[in-house]
Tab-separated table of C-alpha atoms in Angstrom:
chain	number	residue	atom	x	y	z
A	1	MET	CA	76.733	88.883	101.920
A	2	VAL	CA	77.869	92.660	101.409
A	3	TRP	CA	79.960	91.977	98.102
A	4	PHE	CA	77.585	90.592	96.741
A	5	LYS	CA	74.695	93.094	97.070
A	6	ILE	CA	76.608	95.969	96.510
A	7	MET	CA	78.545	93.920	93.027
A	8	GLY	CA	74.912	92.257	91.658
A	9	LYS	CA	77.173	89.958	89.997
A	10	GLU	CA	78.715	86.723	89.976
A	11	THR	CA	80.081	85.804	93.571
A	12	ALA	CA	83.156	85.925	94.803
A	13	SER	CA	83.765	82.611	95.553
A	14	GLN	CA	82.936	82.217	91.760
A	15	LYS	CA	85.016	84.096	90.424
A	16	SER	CA	89.425	82.639	89.692
A	17	LEU	CA	92.212	84.718	92.656
A	18	GLU	CA	93.398	85.798	89.710
A	19	THR	CA	89.860	87.491	88.408
A	20	LEU	CA	89.815	88.935	91.576
A	21	ARG	CA	93.046	89.858	92.250
A	22	ARG	CA	92.995	91.923	88.752
A	23	GLU	CA	89.892	93.812	90.084
A	24	ILE	CA	91.841	94.870	92.761
A	25	ASP	CA	94.037	95.778	90.568
A	26	GLU	CA	91.282	98.056	88.393
A	27	LEU	CA	89.597	99.284	91.860
A	28	ASP	CA	93.343	100.601	93.524
A	29	ARG	CA	93.848	102.051	90.017
A	30	GLN	CA	90.655	104.536	89.806
A	31	LEU	CA	91.273	104.561	93.739
A	32	PHE	CA	94.104	106.707	93.766
A	33	LEU	CA	93.269	108.731	90.358
A	34	LEU	CA	90.138	109.984	93.078
A	35	ILE	CA	92.067	110.657	95.652
A	36	ALA	CA	95.194	112.799	93.371
A	37	LYS	CA	92.294	114.950	91.932
A	38	ARG	CA	90.897	114.924	95.476
A	39	MET	CA	95.015	116.218	96.327
A	40	ALA	CA	94.949	118.436	93.715
A	41	VAL	CA	91.545	120.412	95.060
A	42	VAL	CA	92.791	119.700	98.389
A	43	ARG	CA	96.158	122.276	96.893
A	44	GLU	CA	93.400	124.361	95.573
A	45	ILE	CA	92.204	124.850	98.717
A	46	GLY	CA	95.367	125.565	101.101
A	47	ASP	CA	95.835	129.192	98.360
A	48	ARG	CA	92.323	130.087	99.232
A	49	LYS	CA	93.521	129.268	103.141
A	50	ARG	CA	96.429	131.089	102.711
A	51	SER	CA	95.387	134.096	101.095
A	52	GLN	CA	92.839	135.120	103.229
A	53	GLY	CA	94.344	134.126	106.308
A	54	LEU	CA	92.880	131.513	107.434
A	55	PRO	CA	94.152	128.292	109.711
A	56	VAL	CA	94.624	125.113	107.601
A	57	SER	CA	92.624	122.835	109.848
A	58	ASP	CA	88.790	123.035	111.212
A	59	PRO	CA	87.600	120.844	113.297
A	60	VAL	CA	84.066	121.298	112.660
A	61	ARG	CA	84.564	120.483	108.668
A	62	GLU	CA	86.645	117.651	109.264
A	63	ALA	CA	84.372	116.094	111.989
A	64	LEU	CA	81.019	116.881	109.262
A	65	LEU	CA	83.043	114.855	106.582
A	66	LYS	CA	83.566	112.176	108.969
A	67	ALA	CA	79.750	112.001	109.827
A	68	LYS	CA	78.643	111.583	106.264
A	69	LEU	CA	81.443	109.048	105.708
A	70	LYS	CA	80.519	107.636	108.000
A	71	GLU	CA	76.749	108.187	106.783
A	72	PHE	CA	77.933	106.364	103.245
A	73	SER	CA	79.506	104.000	104.001
A	74	ALA	CA	77.496	101.777	107.129
A	75	ALA	CA	76.815	99.257	104.471
A	76	VAL	CA	80.176	98.172	103.214
A	77	LEU	CA	82.519	99.167	106.545
A	78	GLU	CA	83.322	99.420	110.055
A	79	PRO	CA	82.488	103.103	111.548
A	80	TRP	CA	86.207	102.435	112.808
A	81	HIS	CA	87.597	101.592	109.328
A	82	VAL	CA	85.857	104.518	108.047
A	83	GLU	CA	87.317	106.889	110.783
A	84	GLU	CA	90.915	105.520	109.835
A	85	LEU	CA	90.725	105.739	106.310
A	86	ALA	CA	89.325	109.499	106.934
A	87	SER	CA	91.578	110.410	109.135
A	88	VAL	CA	94.854	109.318	106.807
A	89	ILE	CA	92.930	110.802	103.421
A	90	LEU	CA	92.490	114.153	106.271
A	91	ARG	CA	95.476	114.707	107.654
A	92	ILE	CA	97.517	114.708	103.711
A	93	SER	CA	94.479	116.991	103.197
A	94	ARG	CA	96.039	119.231	106.156
A	95	ASP	CA	99.943	118.144	104.882
A	96	LEU	CA	99.223	119.688	100.996
A	97	GLN	CA	97.588	122.699	102.547
A	98	SER	CA	100.362	123.227	104.398
A	99	GLN	CA	102.764	124.016	101.480
A	100	LYS	CA	103.737	126.773	99.922
A	101	GLU	CA	101.945	127.550	96.724
A	102	GLY	CA	103.669	126.089	93.963
A	103	LYS	CA	105.469	122.979	95.275
């Protein structure tokens, strides 16, 4: 079981549903805090690109990022899951970079 390999603790079947849900709630909280931090950096990148006259979209950079994420996540996620998650994050990132400074 992949989960068991990653967590190195008791198996999922040994935990109650409520315990697992609390665990998911905490992981979601941490995940969204990290995404918020990422998006703050994304806004800074958008400001730099705007000041340098660079386009928001960088297909080469996006392809490299997706490849790194797939490699990093290969043991726990299907490649198409990684592709889908990365695409959503990158789309939101492009949207934020397109916004004017200070929004």
